[in-house]
Coordinates of C-alpha atoms and ligand atoms in Angstrom, one line a residue:
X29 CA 19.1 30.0 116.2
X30 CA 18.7 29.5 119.8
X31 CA 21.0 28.4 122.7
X32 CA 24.1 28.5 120.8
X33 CA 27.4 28.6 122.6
X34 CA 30.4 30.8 121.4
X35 CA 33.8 29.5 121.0
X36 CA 35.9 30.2 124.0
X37 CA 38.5 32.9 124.1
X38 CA 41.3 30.4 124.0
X39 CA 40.0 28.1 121.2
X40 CA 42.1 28.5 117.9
X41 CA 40.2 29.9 115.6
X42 CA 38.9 28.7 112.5
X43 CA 40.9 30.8 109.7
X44 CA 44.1 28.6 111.1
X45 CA 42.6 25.3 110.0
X46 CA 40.6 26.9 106.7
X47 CA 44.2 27.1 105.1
X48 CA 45.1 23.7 105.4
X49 CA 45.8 21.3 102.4
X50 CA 43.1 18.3 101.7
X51 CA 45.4 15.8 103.0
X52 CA 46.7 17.0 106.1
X53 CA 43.3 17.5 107.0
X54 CA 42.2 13.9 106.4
X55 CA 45.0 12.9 108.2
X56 CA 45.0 15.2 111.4
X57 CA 41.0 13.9 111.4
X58 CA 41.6 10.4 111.8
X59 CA 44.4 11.0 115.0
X60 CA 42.2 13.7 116.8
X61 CA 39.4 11.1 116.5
X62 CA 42.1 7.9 117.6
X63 CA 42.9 10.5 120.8
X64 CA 39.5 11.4 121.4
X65 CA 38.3 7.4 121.3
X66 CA 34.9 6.5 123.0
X67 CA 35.0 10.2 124.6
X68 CA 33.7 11.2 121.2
X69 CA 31.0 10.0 118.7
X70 CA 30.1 11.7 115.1
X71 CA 26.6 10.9 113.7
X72 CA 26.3 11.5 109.8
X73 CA 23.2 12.9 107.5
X74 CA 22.8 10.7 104.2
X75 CA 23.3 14.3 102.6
X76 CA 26.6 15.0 104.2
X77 CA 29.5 14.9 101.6
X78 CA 31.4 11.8 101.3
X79 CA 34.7 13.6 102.9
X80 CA 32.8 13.9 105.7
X81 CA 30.4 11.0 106.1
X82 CA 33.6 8.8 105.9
X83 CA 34.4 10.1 109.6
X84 CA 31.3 8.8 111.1
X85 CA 30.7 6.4 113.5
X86 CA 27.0 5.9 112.2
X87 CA 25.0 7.7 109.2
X88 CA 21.2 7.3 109.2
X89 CA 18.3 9.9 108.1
X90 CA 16.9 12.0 110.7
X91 CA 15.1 9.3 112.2
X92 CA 17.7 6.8 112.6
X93 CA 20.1 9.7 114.2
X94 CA 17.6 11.1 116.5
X95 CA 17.3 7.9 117.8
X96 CA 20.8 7.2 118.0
X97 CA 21.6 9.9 119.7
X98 CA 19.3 9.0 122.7
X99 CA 21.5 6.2 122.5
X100 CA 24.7 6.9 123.0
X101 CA 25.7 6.0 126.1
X102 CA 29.3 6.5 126.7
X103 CA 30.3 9.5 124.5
X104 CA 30.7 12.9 126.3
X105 CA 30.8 14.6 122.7
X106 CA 28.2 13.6 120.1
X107 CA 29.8 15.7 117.0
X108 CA 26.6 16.2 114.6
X109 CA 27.7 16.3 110.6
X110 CA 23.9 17.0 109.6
X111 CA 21.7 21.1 110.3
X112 CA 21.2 22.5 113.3
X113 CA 17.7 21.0 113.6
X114 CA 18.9 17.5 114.0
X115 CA 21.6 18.9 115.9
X116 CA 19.1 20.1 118.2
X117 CA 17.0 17.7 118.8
X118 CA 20.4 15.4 119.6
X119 CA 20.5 18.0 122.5
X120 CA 17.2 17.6 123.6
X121 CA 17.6 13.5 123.2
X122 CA 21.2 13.6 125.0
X123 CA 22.3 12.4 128.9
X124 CA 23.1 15.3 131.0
X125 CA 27.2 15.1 131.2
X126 CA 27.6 15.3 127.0
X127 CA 27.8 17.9 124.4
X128 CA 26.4 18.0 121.0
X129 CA 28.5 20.2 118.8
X130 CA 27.3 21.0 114.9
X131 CA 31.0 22.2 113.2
X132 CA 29.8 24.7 111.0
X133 CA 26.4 26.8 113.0
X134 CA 25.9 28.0 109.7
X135 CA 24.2 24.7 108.8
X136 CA 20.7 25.6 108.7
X137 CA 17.9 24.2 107.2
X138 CA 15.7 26.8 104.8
X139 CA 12.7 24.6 105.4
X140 CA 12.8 25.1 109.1
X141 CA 13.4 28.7 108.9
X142 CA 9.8 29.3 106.8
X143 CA 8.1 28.2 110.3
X144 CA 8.7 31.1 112.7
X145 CA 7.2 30.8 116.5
X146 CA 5.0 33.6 116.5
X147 CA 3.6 32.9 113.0
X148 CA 2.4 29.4 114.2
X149 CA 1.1 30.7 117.3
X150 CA -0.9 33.0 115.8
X151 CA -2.1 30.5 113.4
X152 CA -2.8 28.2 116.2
X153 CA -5.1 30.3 118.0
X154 CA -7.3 31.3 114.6
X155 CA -7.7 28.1 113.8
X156 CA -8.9 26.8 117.1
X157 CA -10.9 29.9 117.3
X158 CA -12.8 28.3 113.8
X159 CA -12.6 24.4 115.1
X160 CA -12.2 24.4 118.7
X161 CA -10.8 21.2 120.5
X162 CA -10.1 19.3 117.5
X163 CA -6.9 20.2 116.1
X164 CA -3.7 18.6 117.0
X165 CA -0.2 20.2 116.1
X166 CA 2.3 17.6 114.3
X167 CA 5.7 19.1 113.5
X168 CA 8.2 18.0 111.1
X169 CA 11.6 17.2 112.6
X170 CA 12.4 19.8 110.4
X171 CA 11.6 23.0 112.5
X172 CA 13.1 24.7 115.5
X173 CA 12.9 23.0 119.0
X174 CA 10.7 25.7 120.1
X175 CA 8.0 24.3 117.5
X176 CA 8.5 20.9 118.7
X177 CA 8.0 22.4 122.5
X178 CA 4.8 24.1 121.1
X179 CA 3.7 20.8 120.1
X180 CA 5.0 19.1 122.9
X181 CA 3.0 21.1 125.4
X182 CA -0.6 20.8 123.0
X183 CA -0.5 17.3 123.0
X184 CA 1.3 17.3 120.1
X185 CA 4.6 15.2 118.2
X186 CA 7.1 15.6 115.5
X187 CA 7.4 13.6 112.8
X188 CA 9.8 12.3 110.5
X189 CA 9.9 11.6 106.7
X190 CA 10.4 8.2 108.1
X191 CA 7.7 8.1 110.4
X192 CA 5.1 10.5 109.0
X193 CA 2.1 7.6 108.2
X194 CA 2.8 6.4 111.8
X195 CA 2.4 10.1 113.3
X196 CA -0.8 10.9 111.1
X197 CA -2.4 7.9 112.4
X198 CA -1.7 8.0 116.1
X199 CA -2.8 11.8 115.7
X200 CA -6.1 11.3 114.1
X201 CA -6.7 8.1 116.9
X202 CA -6.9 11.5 119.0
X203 CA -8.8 14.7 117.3
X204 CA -10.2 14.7 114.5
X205 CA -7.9 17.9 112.6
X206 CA -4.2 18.2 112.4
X207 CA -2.3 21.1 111.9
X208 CA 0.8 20.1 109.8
X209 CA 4.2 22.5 109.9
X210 CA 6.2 23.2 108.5
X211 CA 6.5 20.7 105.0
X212 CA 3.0 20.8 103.2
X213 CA 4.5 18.4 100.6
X214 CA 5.3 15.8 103.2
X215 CA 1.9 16.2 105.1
X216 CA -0.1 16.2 101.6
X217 CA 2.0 13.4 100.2
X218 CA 1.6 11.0 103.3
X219 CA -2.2 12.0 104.0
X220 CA -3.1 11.7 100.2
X221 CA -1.7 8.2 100.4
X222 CA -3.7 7.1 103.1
X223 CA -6.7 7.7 101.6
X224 CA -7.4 11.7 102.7
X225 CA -8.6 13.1 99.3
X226 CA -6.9 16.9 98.8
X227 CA -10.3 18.5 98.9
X228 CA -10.1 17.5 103.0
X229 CA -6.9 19.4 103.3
X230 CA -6.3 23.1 103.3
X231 CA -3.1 25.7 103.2
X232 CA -2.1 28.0 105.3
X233 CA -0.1 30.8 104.4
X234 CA 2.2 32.2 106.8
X235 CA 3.3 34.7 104.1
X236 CA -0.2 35.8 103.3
X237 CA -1.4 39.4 105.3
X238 CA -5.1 38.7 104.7
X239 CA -5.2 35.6 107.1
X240 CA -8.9 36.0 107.3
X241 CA -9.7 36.1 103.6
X242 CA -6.9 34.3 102.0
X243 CA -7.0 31.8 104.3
X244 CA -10.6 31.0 104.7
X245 CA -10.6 27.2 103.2
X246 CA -8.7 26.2 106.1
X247 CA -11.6 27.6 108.5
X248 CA -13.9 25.2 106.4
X249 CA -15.4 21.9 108.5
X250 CA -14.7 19.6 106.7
X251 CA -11.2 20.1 106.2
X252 CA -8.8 17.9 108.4
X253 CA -5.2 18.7 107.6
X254 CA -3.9 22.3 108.1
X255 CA -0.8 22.8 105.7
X256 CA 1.7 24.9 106.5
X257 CA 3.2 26.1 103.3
X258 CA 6.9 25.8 104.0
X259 CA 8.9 23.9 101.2
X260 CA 12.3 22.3 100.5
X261 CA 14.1 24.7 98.5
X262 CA 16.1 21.4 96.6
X263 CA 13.1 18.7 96.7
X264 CA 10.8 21.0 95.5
X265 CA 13.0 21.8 92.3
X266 CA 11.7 18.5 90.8
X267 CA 8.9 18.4 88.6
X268 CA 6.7 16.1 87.1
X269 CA 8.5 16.7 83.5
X270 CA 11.8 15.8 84.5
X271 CA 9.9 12.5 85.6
X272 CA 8.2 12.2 82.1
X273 CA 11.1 12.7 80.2
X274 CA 13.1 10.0 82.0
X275 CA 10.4 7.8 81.4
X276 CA 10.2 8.6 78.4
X277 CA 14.1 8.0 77.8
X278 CA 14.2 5.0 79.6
X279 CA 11.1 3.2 79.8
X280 CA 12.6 0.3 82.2
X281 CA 13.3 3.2 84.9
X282 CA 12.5 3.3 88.4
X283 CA 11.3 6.4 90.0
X284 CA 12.2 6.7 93.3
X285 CA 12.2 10.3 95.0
X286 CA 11.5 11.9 99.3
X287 CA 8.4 13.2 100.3
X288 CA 9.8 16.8 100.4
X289 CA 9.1 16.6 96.4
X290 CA 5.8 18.2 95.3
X291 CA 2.9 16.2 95.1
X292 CA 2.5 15.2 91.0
X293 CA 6.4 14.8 91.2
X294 CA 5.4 11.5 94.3
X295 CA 2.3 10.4 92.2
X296 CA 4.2 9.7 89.2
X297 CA 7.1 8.3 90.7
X298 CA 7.4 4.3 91.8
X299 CA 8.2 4.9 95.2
X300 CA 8.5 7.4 97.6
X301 CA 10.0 7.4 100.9
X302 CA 13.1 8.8 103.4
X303 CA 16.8 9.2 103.2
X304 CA 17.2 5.5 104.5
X305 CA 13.7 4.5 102.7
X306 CA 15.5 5.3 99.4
X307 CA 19.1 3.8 100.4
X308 CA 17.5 0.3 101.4
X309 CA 15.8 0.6 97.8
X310 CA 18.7 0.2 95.9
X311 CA 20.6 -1.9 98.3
X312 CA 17.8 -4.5 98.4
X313 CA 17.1 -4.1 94.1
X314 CA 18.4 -6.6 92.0
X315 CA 21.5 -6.2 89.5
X316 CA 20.5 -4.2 86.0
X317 CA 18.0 -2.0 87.7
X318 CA 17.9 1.2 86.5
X319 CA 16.9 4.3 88.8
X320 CA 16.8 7.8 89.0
X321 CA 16.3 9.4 92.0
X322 CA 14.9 12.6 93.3
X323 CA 16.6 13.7 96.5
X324 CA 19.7 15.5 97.1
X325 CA 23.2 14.9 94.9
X326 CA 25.6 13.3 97.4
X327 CA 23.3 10.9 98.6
X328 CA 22.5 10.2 94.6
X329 CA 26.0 10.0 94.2
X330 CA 27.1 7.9 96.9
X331 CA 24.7 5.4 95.6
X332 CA 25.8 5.5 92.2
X333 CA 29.3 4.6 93.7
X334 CA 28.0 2.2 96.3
X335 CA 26.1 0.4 93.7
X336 CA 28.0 -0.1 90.3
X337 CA 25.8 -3.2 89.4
X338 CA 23.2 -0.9 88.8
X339 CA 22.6 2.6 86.9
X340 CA 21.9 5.2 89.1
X341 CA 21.5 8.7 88.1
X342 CA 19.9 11.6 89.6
X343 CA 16.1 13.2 88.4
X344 CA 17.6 16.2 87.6
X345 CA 20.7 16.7 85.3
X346 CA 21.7 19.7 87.0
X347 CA 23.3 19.6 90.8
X348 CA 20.8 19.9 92.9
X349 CA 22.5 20.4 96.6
X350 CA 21.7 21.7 99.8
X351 CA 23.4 23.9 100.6
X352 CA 23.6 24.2 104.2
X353 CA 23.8 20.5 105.1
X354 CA 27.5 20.9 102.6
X355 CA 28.3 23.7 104.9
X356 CA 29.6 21.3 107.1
X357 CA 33.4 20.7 105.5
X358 CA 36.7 18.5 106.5
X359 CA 37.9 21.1 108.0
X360 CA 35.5 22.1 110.1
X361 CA 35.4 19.0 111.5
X362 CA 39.1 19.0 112.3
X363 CA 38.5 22.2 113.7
X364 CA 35.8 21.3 116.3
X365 CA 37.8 18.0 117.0
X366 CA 41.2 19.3 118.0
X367 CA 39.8 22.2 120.1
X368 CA 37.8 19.1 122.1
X369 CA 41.4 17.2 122.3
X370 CA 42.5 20.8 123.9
X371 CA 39.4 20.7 126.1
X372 CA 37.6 23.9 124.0
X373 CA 34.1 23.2 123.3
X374 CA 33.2 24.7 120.1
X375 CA 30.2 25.4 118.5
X376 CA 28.1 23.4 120.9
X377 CA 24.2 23.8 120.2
X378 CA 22.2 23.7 123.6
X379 CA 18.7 24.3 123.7
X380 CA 17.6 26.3 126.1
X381 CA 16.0 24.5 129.5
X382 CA 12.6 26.3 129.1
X383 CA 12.0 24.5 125.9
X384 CA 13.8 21.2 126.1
X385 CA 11.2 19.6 129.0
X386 CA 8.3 20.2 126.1
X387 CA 10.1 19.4 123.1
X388 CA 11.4 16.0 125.1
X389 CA 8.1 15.5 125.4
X390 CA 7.3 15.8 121.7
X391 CA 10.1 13.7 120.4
X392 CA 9.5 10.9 122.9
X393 CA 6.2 10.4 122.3
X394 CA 7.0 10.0 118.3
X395 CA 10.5 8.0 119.6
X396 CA 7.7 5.6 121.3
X397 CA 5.2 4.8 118.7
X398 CA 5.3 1.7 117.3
X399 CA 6.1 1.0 113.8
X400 CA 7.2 4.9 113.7
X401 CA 10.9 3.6 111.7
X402 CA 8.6 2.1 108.7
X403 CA 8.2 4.3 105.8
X404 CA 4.7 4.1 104.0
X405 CA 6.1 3.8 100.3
X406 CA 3.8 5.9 98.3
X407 CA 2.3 4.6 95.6
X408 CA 2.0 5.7 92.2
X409 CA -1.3 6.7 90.2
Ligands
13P133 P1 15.3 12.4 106.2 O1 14.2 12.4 107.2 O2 15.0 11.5 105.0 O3 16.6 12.2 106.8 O4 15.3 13.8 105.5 C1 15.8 14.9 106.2 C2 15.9 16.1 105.2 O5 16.2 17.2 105.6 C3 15.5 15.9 103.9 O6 15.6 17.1 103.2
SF4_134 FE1 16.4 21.5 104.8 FE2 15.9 20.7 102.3 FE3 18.4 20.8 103.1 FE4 16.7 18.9 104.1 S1 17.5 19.2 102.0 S2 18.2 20.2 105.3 S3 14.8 20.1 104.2 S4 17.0 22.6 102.9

């Protein structure tokens, strides 16, 4: 991970908070944040646990923070409870006197890790050596900020599972190929719904060592969505059964699961759509609905909670979480917080200058498309 700073020599260290009982963390939270006032603002992931997300100021999906972050105004320190992707792009998005700190740098993102720079570029350059001028790149927010840069400085744009209809269209307004990266289930699910038959699209597989031969659909003319095949690790655990069989129990059930999900796990479901796609869902449903939902457990859960008029359950029976976005724990947070109140900056992620001017460049020009906060529901075969 780039551009990460260390704690200082004279921040306390973790292993002293790590000890600490449940409730004295709770509590020491809630008075370093009173002390730290408008100085400080925390932005929450959907997929945070609740004994987190209860400390933020705002929640949102990746979307909604990005562009809340480029927001903030008056906070020096915009603490980021999500992976180090969003945390990131916060960096790139933030005024030049504040920090953005992640509390726990382990909170990666397994998606964004299948997409390495140098396996793109190469990518890049054979498949503009087989179409020419008429690819453009389109990165999920779910990659590194040098992707987004390498977009950035192509012409390029990220997108989000919010905005990824949006982004297609603007991008096809402009060449006539895009090359997708690093989610092929959210770039086949989006471009299958509007209206781009699978035969048009092709994969390519960074993993593969016969690029030439293995690869060779994607070289095809016709073809005009490049696939990176990067996955989920928890969306792309659902299957198409699982949806069957709660059909199958429950014939009055609603299907609602992300994009991340593989493609015959969208087509049978009702709807389809992002973090905040799927909360405003349930909010908006009326009483005696019945859903189960494909997208990580805490969010699942929180809704169950948040919504005891209806039945909520999850599309798997077995816990499905991510693991990195629950690295980030109560007492991490306390940790980060009181080392601010001491004036130690810890774990602040800071992306270096040589790629921040292109990946700024990438994320504004999807922050400024219109219509980019509407998710295209998918609809079912
Ligand atoms: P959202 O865009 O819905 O926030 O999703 C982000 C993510 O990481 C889903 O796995
Ligand atoms: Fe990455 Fe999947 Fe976790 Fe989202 S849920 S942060 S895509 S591993």
């Amino acid at each position: 991970m780039s551009g990460i700073q260390d704690a200082g020599p004279q921040a306390r260290p973790f292993a002293d908070f790590a000890v600490l009982p449940e409730a004295e963390i709770r509590e020491r939270v809630r008075t370093a944040k009173r002390a730290l006032g408008s100085r400080l603002v925390i932005l929450g992931h959907h997929y945070q646990r609740e004994s987190v997300i209860e400390f933020a100021d705002f929640r949102g999906d990746s979307l909604k923070l990005s562009q809340l972050a480029a927001l903030q105004q008056q906070a020096e320190f915009i603490v980021f409870c999500g992976v180090h992707f969003m945390a990131e792009s916060a960096d790139i998005l933030r005024r030049p006197r504040q920090s953005v700190i992640l509390p726990d740098l382990r909170a990666g993102c397994s998606m964004a890790d299948m997409a390495g720079g140098e396996d793109v570029e190469e990518a890049w350059e054979r498949l503009v050596a087989a179409h020419g001028d008429t690819l453009l790149p389109v990165t999920y927010m779910n990659s590194t900020a040098e992707l987004k840069a390498f977009c950035g400085a192509r012409g390029g744009v990220v997108c989000t599972s919010s905005n990824a209809r949006a982004v297609l269209e603007w991008a096809w307004e402009r060449k006539s190929r895009v090359f997708f990266f690093p989610d092929q289930h959210l770039g086949r699910n989006t471009a299958f719904a509007m209206g781009v038959p699978l035969a048009h699209m092709a994969e390519w597989d960074w993993r593969s060592e016969d690029l030439d031969g293995a690869n060779a659909p994607c070289y095809e003319a016709d073809r005009r969505l490049i696939l990176w095949r990067g996955f989920c690790s928890v969306h792309t655990k659902f299957t198409k059964q699982e949806v069957d069989e709660a059909r199958a129990e429950d014939p009055a059930v609603k299907v609602l699961v992300h994009p991340e999900c593989p493609f015959d796990v969208v087509r049978s479901a009702d709807l389809a759509g992002s973090t905040e796609f799927i909360i405003e869902q349930v909010r908006q449903a009326a009483a005696g609905t019945h859903w189960v939902i494909g997208t990580e457990i805490n969010l699942v859960r929180r809704l169950a909670l948040e919504h005891p008029e209806q039945r909520v359950r999850s599309l798997q029976k077995s816990v499905c979480p991510c693991v990195t976005m629950n690295r980030i724990d109560p007492a991490h947070l306390l940790w980060v917080l009181e080392n601010l109140l001491e004036g130690h900056l810890v774990n602040v992620v800071q992306v270096p200058e040589t790629v921040r001017h292109y990946a700024k460049v990438a994320l504004d020009r999807m922050l400024s498309l219109k219509g980019s906060g509407t998710p295209g529901p998918m609809a079912r075969d």
